[in-house]
Amino acid sequence: MDDVRWAMAQEIPHLRRYARSLTGDDASADDVVQASLERALRKHHLWRRRGSLRSWLFRIVHRTFLNSLPRRPPDRGLDELGDAEPAVPAVQETRSELDATVRDLYRLPVAQRATLALVVVEGLDYEEAADVLGVPVGTVRSRLSRARDTLRQWAEPGDAGDSGSREPYLRRVK
Amino acid sequence: MSALDDEPVRERDLLAYVDDRLPAARRRRVEAFLATTPGARSRIDAFLEQNARLRRHFAGMLDEPVPVALQEVLRRGRRPAASPRRRWAWAAGLAALLGLSSTGGWWLGTLDRSAAEARAFVERLASLSTNDAPDAPLVTADTAQGSPLDWLEQNVAMDLRAPDLGAAGWRLQRRDLVNFDDRPTVRLVYADGNGRTVDVYLRHRWSVTRGTPDVAVADLGEVRAAYWYDGPLVWALIGDLDAASSRRLALAAHRSTRLQPMPGGPPLLRLGPPDAPVLPHQPLQALDTEAVTAPPP
């Protein structure tokens, strides 16, 4: 068990970073990570040493974050939930100091933001990201595509930021 | 180039291109497509720029110190030692012994680098080697419970083997699991052809240190102790050798036991290139615990 704790300790920086990409602020991210670590310790027997410990912990962080959101529709899958939720607003950093792309990241629906963070920031391959998020690989691809087109659209000179259209540029990629 | 490489470029190819997950031939095919399709090129360039910006923003976060509250989550509820006082004495002694620096000691937080504690710890460990009647072995090799290394291997989920010191003229004589500070510790006893023995101790450690670990040597009067850490293990080689021989033997042991990470686990602390003939180390200073406790730069 100590080896699992040791291995978990190594992953804390990645878990904090992923949680921050979800929550947008440091304090909430650390709350999510703390709750996730507590859960991981209780459930460590569920990690069978198959697959990556990091992915397993990412999955717990993701679930913990979703559970922390208010008003979770009970009958919706994670994909729909992410797309239906408004972007999490609580970005603590001064908006003007944030890179425009990062600022827009937090305007994306949760599901798209999580997928982009796992693939682009954490470097997971699509299959791993699908495993963390509990969705098919095709869904990972479509989320990436939509998230990227949306970010690109918001970055267009004509887009006025918060007043810009939220309609993403849809492409079918499955 | 296979027939597959000639297939039309699809959205999934473009995504994989942006995420650098295409085989070389397919990548060239996508680049050829982008070169003749300006609309797609500008879209993909925008995606690549997004990647770069996001990575730049999040890159520094991995180096931030871990909050104490998060460390405490993992520390709480650990398998209890004999008493909290003894456990902390162990942690402080180990921290001092290993010379955890402010840049590397993110896990333990406040460290006690007291030279006196380091000396006390090493001396206690050395007493196992010099005392004729140390703590009775809990398990010896080839018992029904398996070898001590097997036991430790299960505990740290790593690929472990006894150091091969044959090239230096030392042969493994026995393997014990001994009780040290109420914690099981593996002891490997090596002998040369002249009746001399050295003991190699290894045990799981809880503290985590980043940076390059080094083999350090302490002069304990009758014996010299060379010690180092590797991932979740701390090693010590103790015997009646001179300092240079202790270090050489320790480096040989270190090289021959370089750990493999557990499947799916995090990478171990980097110890230099796998084929490096000698581990990087600082030149030895005076053989005293003051030198031992000096943190690496």
XYZ file of C-alpha atoms in Angstrom:
471
model
C 0.000 0.000 0.000
C 2.844 2.377 0.771
C 4.056 1.997 -2.778
C 0.665 3.106 -4.049
C 0.788 6.135 -1.781
C 4.259 6.866 -3.029
C 3.126 6.562 -6.612
C 0.098 8.734 -5.908
C 2.310 11.372 -4.364
C 4.250 11.537 -7.604
C 1.062 12.290 -9.473
C -0.162 15.173 -7.324
C 1.287 17.903 -9.565
C -0.466 16.420 -12.611
C -3.709 16.011 -10.709
C -3.573 19.622 -9.544
C -2.935 20.816 -13.058
C -5.769 18.804 -14.534
C -8.106 19.911 -11.760
C -7.164 23.507 -12.410
C -8.024 23.157 -16.051
C -11.439 21.980 -14.893
C -12.159 24.454 -12.117
C -10.277 27.505 -13.301
C -9.105 28.448 -9.834
C -6.444 27.114 -7.528
C -8.400 26.704 -4.319
C -11.247 24.758 -5.885
C -8.774 22.640 -7.807
C -6.959 21.667 -4.628
C -10.267 20.864 -2.950
C -11.057 18.550 -5.840
C -7.620 16.935 -5.675
C -7.853 16.455 -1.925
C -11.240 14.789 -2.187
C -9.934 12.712 -5.076
C -6.894 11.497 -3.172
C -9.067 10.540 -0.220
C -11.317 8.615 -2.524
C -8.372 7.005 -4.295
C -6.973 5.800 -0.975
C -10.303 4.298 -0.028
C -10.629 2.659 -3.422
C -7.012 1.835 -4.145
C -7.868 -1.853 -4.374
C -9.824 -0.979 -7.513
C -6.630 0.004 -9.230
C -5.398 -3.344 -10.437
C -2.016 -2.140 -11.580
C -3.297 -2.502 -15.087
C -3.081 0.651 -17.031
C -1.722 3.907 -15.835
C -2.131 5.042 -12.258
C -2.247 8.593 -13.534
C -5.190 7.850 -15.798
C -6.993 6.135 -12.956
C -6.447 9.178 -10.753
C -7.492 11.535 -13.543
C -10.715 9.576 -13.764
C -11.324 10.061 -10.061
C -10.518 13.758 -10.287
C -12.910 14.099 -13.171
C -15.743 12.358 -11.337
C -15.072 14.314 -8.179
C -15.202 17.550 -10.092
C -18.472 16.633 -11.808
C -19.959 15.650 -8.477
C -18.987 19.019 -7.073
C -20.952 20.876 -9.726
C -24.371 22.104 -8.696
C -27.512 20.775 -10.295
C -26.254 17.745 -12.071
C -28.999 16.343 -14.281
C -29.434 12.779 -13.056
C -30.311 11.153 -16.330
C -27.652 12.567 -18.537
C -24.384 11.050 -19.503
C -21.189 12.945 -18.986
C -21.000 14.041 -22.564
C -24.372 15.695 -22.565
C -23.719 17.127 -19.162
C -20.559 18.782 -20.318
C -22.147 20.281 -23.342
C -25.197 21.456 -21.433
C -23.365 23.033 -18.536
C -22.369 26.638 -18.783
C -18.667 27.142 -18.627
C -17.316 27.273 -15.104
C -16.800 30.941 -14.479
C -14.565 31.143 -11.431
C -11.276 31.977 -13.066
C -9.314 33.688 -10.339
C -6.538 35.070 -12.413
C -7.066 38.520 -13.701
C -8.615 38.057 -17.056
C -6.422 40.588 -18.707
C -3.361 38.653 -17.580
C -4.572 35.412 -19.042
C -3.664 34.300 -22.500
C -6.742 34.752 -24.654
C -6.777 31.073 -25.553
C -6.634 30.094 -21.899
C -9.394 32.516 -21.055
C -11.508 31.006 -23.794
C -10.688 27.511 -22.590
C -12.703 28.250 -19.473
C -15.633 29.352 -21.590
C -15.845 25.962 -23.252
C -18.309 23.368 -21.998
C -16.801 21.185 -19.302
C -16.650 18.071 -21.441
C -14.744 19.797 -24.219
C -12.447 21.566 -21.809
C -11.622 18.335 -20.006
C -10.890 16.545 -23.249
C -8.663 19.307 -24.521
C -6.777 19.444 -21.225
C -6.196 15.710 -21.110
C -4.956 15.464 -24.676
C -3.121 18.744 -25.154
C -1.857 19.614 -21.686
C -1.497 16.188 -20.078
C -0.460 14.438 -23.280
C -2.833 11.490 -23.060
C -3.549 9.657 -26.257
C -7.145 9.534 -27.427
C -7.780 6.076 -26.016
C -6.503 7.046 -22.591
C -8.559 10.230 -22.607
C -11.625 8.223 -23.585
C -10.965 5.899 -20.686
C -10.629 8.769 -18.221
C -13.779 10.434 -19.468
C -15.770 7.249 -19.870
C -16.696 7.938 -23.484
C -15.912 6.303 -26.827
C -12.794 7.407 -28.656
C -14.954 8.910 -31.370
C -16.472 11.218 -28.786
C -13.018 12.354 -27.756
C -12.263 13.227 -31.367
C -15.506 15.077 -31.896
C -15.047 17.032 -28.675
C -11.535 17.997 -29.682
C -12.698 19.096 -33.069
C -15.539 21.149 -31.702
C -13.484 22.678 -28.918
C -10.760 23.718 -31.320
C -13.108 25.171 -33.864
C -14.896 27.079 -31.129
C -11.655 28.486 -29.761
C -10.625 29.438 -33.250
C -13.934 31.120 -33.876
C -13.670 33.099 -30.656
C -10.175 34.177 -31.577
C -11.357 35.680 -34.842
C -10.969 39.479 -34.877
C -14.700 39.896 -35.347
C -15.554 37.953 -32.237
C -16.062 40.248 -29.294
C -15.229 37.703 -26.669
C -18.020 37.270 -24.177
C -20.619 38.517 -26.593
C -19.494 36.176 -29.338
C -21.628 33.381 -30.605
C -21.368 30.151 -28.648
C -22.389 28.073 -31.627
C -19.435 25.850 -32.323
C -18.245 25.030 -35.768
C -19.542 21.509 -36.061
C -17.822 18.779 -37.914
C -18.522 15.151 -37.927
C -15.448 13.101 -37.326
C -16.541 9.695 -36.114
C 4.189 3.864 -49.003
C 1.148 1.677 -48.489
C -2.233 2.053 -50.094
C -3.468 3.391 -46.772
C -1.155 6.354 -47.071
C -2.873 7.421 -50.272
C -6.307 7.526 -48.735
C -7.956 10.934 -48.671
C -7.170 13.087 -45.666
C -10.005 13.107 -43.184
C -10.833 15.086 -40.105
C -9.353 12.439 -37.873
C -6.073 12.701 -39.759
C -6.028 16.433 -39.195
C -6.677 15.989 -35.491
C -3.979 13.380 -35.181
C -1.666 15.705 -37.091
C -2.361 18.524 -34.639
C -1.696 16.162 -31.728
C 1.398 14.704 -33.382
C 0.063 11.184 -33.422
C 0.461 10.296 -37.080
C 2.922 7.806 -38.528
C 5.538 9.513 -40.674
C 4.100 8.450 -44.039
C 0.607 9.567 -43.162
C 1.986 12.770 -41.750
C 3.653 13.541 -45.065
C 0.379 12.862 -46.815
C -1.417 15.323 -44.532
C 1.271 17.936 -45.046
C 0.946 17.575 -48.797
C -2.791 18.042 -48.445
C -2.374 21.132 -46.270
C 0.122 22.619 -48.709
C -2.543 22.656 -51.393
C -5.527 23.545 -49.213
C -5.064 26.999 -47.682
C -8.336 26.913 -45.748
C -7.382 23.717 -43.990
C -3.849 25.003 -43.469
C -4.991 28.109 -41.619
C -7.413 26.072 -39.519
C -4.696 23.609 -38.520
C -2.243 26.407 -37.838
C -4.792 27.937 -35.493
C -5.134 24.591 -33.709
C -1.382 24.250 -33.358
C -1.205 27.744 -31.944
C -3.902 26.833 -29.408
C -1.879 23.802 -28.338
C 1.218 25.911 -27.868
C -0.585 28.535 -25.833
C -2.310 26.038 -23.582
C 0.876 24.105 -22.956
C 2.768 27.285 -22.214
C 0.171 28.383 -19.698
C 0.032 25.076 -17.836
C 3.687 24.100 -18.119
C 4.950 25.724 -14.934
C 2.299 24.203 -12.701
C 4.104 20.898 -12.348
C 6.932 22.604 -10.516
C 4.768 24.321 -7.952
C 5.214 23.084 -4.382
C 2.563 20.634 -3.284
C 0.362 22.073 -0.526
C 0.805 20.484 2.863
C -2.879 19.595 3.011
C -2.505 17.346 -0.025
C 0.616 15.731 1.359
C -1.232 15.069 4.570
C -3.980 13.187 2.787
C -1.502 10.536 1.741
C 0.404 10.585 4.978
C -2.686 10.072 7.113
C -3.722 6.549 7.889
C -0.441 5.010 6.923
C 0.405 1.715 8.470
C 1.301 2.745 12.004
C 4.795 2.269 13.311
C 5.509 1.386 16.913
C 4.899 4.902 18.112
C 4.590 8.309 16.523
C 7.723 9.451 18.264
C 9.804 6.683 16.791
C 8.292 7.147 13.388
C 9.179 10.805 13.347
C 12.625 10.040 14.604
C 13.011 7.748 11.626
C 11.707 10.334 9.186
C 13.917 13.062 10.575
C 16.937 10.800 10.595
C 16.320 9.640 7.066
C 15.741 13.151 5.851
C 18.956 14.283 7.427
C 20.774 11.245 6.146
C 19.681 11.791 2.614
C 20.398 15.482 2.726
C 17.104 16.529 1.263
C 17.493 19.998 -0.151
C 14.989 22.772 -0.220
C 14.468 22.155 -3.907
C 14.155 18.431 -3.523
C 12.479 17.985 -0.192
C 9.035 18.997 -1.246
C 7.513 15.949 0.301
C 8.724 16.100 3.841
C 8.453 19.816 4.074
C 10.392 20.942 7.068
C 13.483 18.865 7.382
C 15.735 18.231 10.265
C 19.259 18.131 8.966
C 20.801 17.818 12.357
C 24.193 16.215 12.016
C 23.740 14.597 15.398
C 20.568 12.860 14.317
C 22.134 11.716 11.086
C 25.046 10.280 12.971
C 22.736 8.549 15.434
C 20.750 7.014 12.649
C 23.707 5.720 10.682
C 25.280 4.384 13.824
C 22.129 2.515 14.700
C 22.014 1.017 11.254
C 25.707 0.213 11.417
C 25.203 -1.531 14.736
C 23.353 -4.225 12.862
C 26.567 -4.951 11.013
C 29.005 -4.718 13.875
C 26.928 -6.271 16.598
C 27.397 -9.996 16.922
C 23.822 -10.503 17.995
C 21.631 -8.088 16.088
C 17.900 -8.266 16.001
C 16.961 -11.765 15.066
C 16.143 -12.209 11.396
C 12.433 -12.448 10.803
C 12.807 -14.395 7.635
C 15.783 -15.921 5.975
C 16.185 -16.863 2.383
C 14.515 -19.946 0.987
C 11.907 -20.254 3.680
C 8.324 -21.030 2.939
C 7.546 -17.344 3.037
C 9.740 -16.653 0.074
C 12.892 -14.624 -0.062
C 13.132 -11.246 1.635
C 13.596 -9.622 -1.732
C 10.352 -11.146 -2.916
C 8.671 -9.706 0.122
C 10.078 -6.251 -0.492
C 9.354 -6.495 -4.193
C 5.705 -7.047 -3.439
C 5.734 -4.101 -1.109
C 7.175 -1.666 -3.570
C 5.833 -3.305 -6.725
C 9.158 -3.061 -8.424
C 11.545 -5.304 -10.136
C 14.157 -6.027 -7.508
C 17.221 -8.141 -7.522
C 20.167 -8.481 -5.237
C 23.130 -6.438 -6.431
C 25.644 -8.412 -8.412
C 28.996 -7.557 -6.883
C 30.805 -10.520 -8.403
C 32.980 -8.346 -10.610
C 34.335 -6.699 -7.471
C 34.950 -10.058 -5.869
C 31.994 -10.160 -3.490
C 29.476 -13.011 -3.393
C 26.038 -12.974 -1.882
C 25.983 -15.216 1.195
C 22.586 -14.742 2.750
C 19.456 -12.708 2.637
C 17.562 -11.754 5.776
C 14.599 -9.731 6.725
C 15.619 -7.972 9.913
C 13.717 -5.851 12.334
C 15.076 -2.333 12.431
C 13.208 0.391 14.275
C 10.236 -1.941 14.242
C 10.235 -1.916 10.483
C 11.270 -4.833 8.327
C 14.490 -4.205 6.462
C 16.145 -6.483 3.960
C 19.754 -7.355 4.728
C 22.014 -8.900 2.117
C 25.339 -10.222 3.325
C 28.242 -10.420 0.885
C 31.636 -12.005 1.468
C 34.888 -11.784 -0.401
C 37.438 -14.601 -0.553
C 39.357 -13.253 2.429
C 36.788 -13.651 5.153
C 35.493 -10.092 4.995
C 31.789 -9.292 4.783
C 29.730 -6.268 3.878
C 26.033 -5.820 4.545
C 23.645 -4.190 2.126
C 20.412 -2.920 3.620
C 17.397 -1.839 1.697
C 13.998 -0.850 2.788
C 11.030 1.062 1.611
C 11.129 4.750 2.300
C 8.249 7.080 2.519
C 9.864 10.387 1.782
C 10.059 11.392 -1.840
C 12.864 13.442 -3.201
C 13.340 14.881 -6.593
C 16.700 15.593 -8.044
C 19.702 13.435 -8.561
C 20.434 11.146 -5.680
C 24.024 10.468 -4.898
C 26.001 7.873 -3.069
C 27.281 9.348 0.174
C 29.755 7.797 2.568
C 29.949 8.200 6.325
C 32.851 7.123 8.494
C 31.526 5.388 11.574
C 34.771 4.413 13.208
C 34.837 0.678 12.785
C 32.922 0.698 9.550
C 32.021 2.933 6.642
C 28.443 3.357 5.491
C 27.699 4.192 1.858
C 24.045 4.942 1.164
C 21.797 6.149 -1.564
C 18.174 6.117 -2.553
C 16.427 4.860 -5.625
C 12.749 5.544 -6.162
C 10.902 4.299 -3.090
C 13.902 2.493 -1.639
C 16.782 3.551 0.510
C 19.971 1.493 0.337
C 22.957 1.340 2.634
C 26.173 -0.633 2.243
C 28.073 -1.053 5.466
C 31.363 -2.764 6.042
C 34.931 -2.525 7.175
C 36.187 -1.022 3.938
C 37.993 2.184 3.264
C 35.912 5.064 1.987
C 36.956 4.741 -1.638
C 36.197 1.008 -1.682
C 32.848 1.611 0.011
C 31.917 4.129 -2.629
C 33.061 1.927 -5.496
C 31.137 -1.038 -4.191
C 28.068 1.092 -3.538
C 28.174 2.448 -7.085
C 28.476 -1.091 -8.436
C 25.474 -2.145 -6.363
C 23.563 0.925 -7.452
C 24.231 0.259 -11.121
C 23.301 -3.391 -10.955
C 19.969 -2.742 -9.240
C 18.692 0.248 -11.114
C 14.972 -0.003 -10.611
C 12.368 -0.525 -13.237
C 9.156 1.391 -12.720
C 6.028 -0.540 -11.974
C 3.794 -1.085 -14.997
C 1.654 1.976 -15.448
C 3.305 3.782 -12.599
C 5.162 7.043 -12.679
C 8.701 7.196 -13.958
C 11.286 6.736 -11.286
C 13.683 9.403 -10.280
C 16.166 9.818 -13.044
C 19.600 8.675 -12.169
C 21.374 9.597 -15.357
C 21.519 7.830 -18.724
C 20.854 4.088 -18.452
C 24.215 3.207 -19.920
C 26.252 5.694 -17.990
C 29.365 3.882 -16.782
C 29.481 5.811 -13.529
C 26.778 7.679 -11.713
C 27.338 11.364 -11.326
C 28.443 12.143 -7.852
C 30.005 14.869 -5.865
C 33.614 14.455 -4.808
C 33.848 13.150 -1.301
C 34.498 15.667 1.377
C 35.653 14.879 4.846
C 34.216 11.569 5.912
C 31.937 12.867 8.548
C 28.235 13.324 8.894
C 28.605 17.056 8.342
C 29.565 16.200 4.787
C 26.857 13.583 4.688
C 24.141 16.017 5.556
C 25.177 18.693 3.112
C 22.356 18.923 0.579
C 23.217 18.443 -3.065
C 23.355 21.706 -5.007
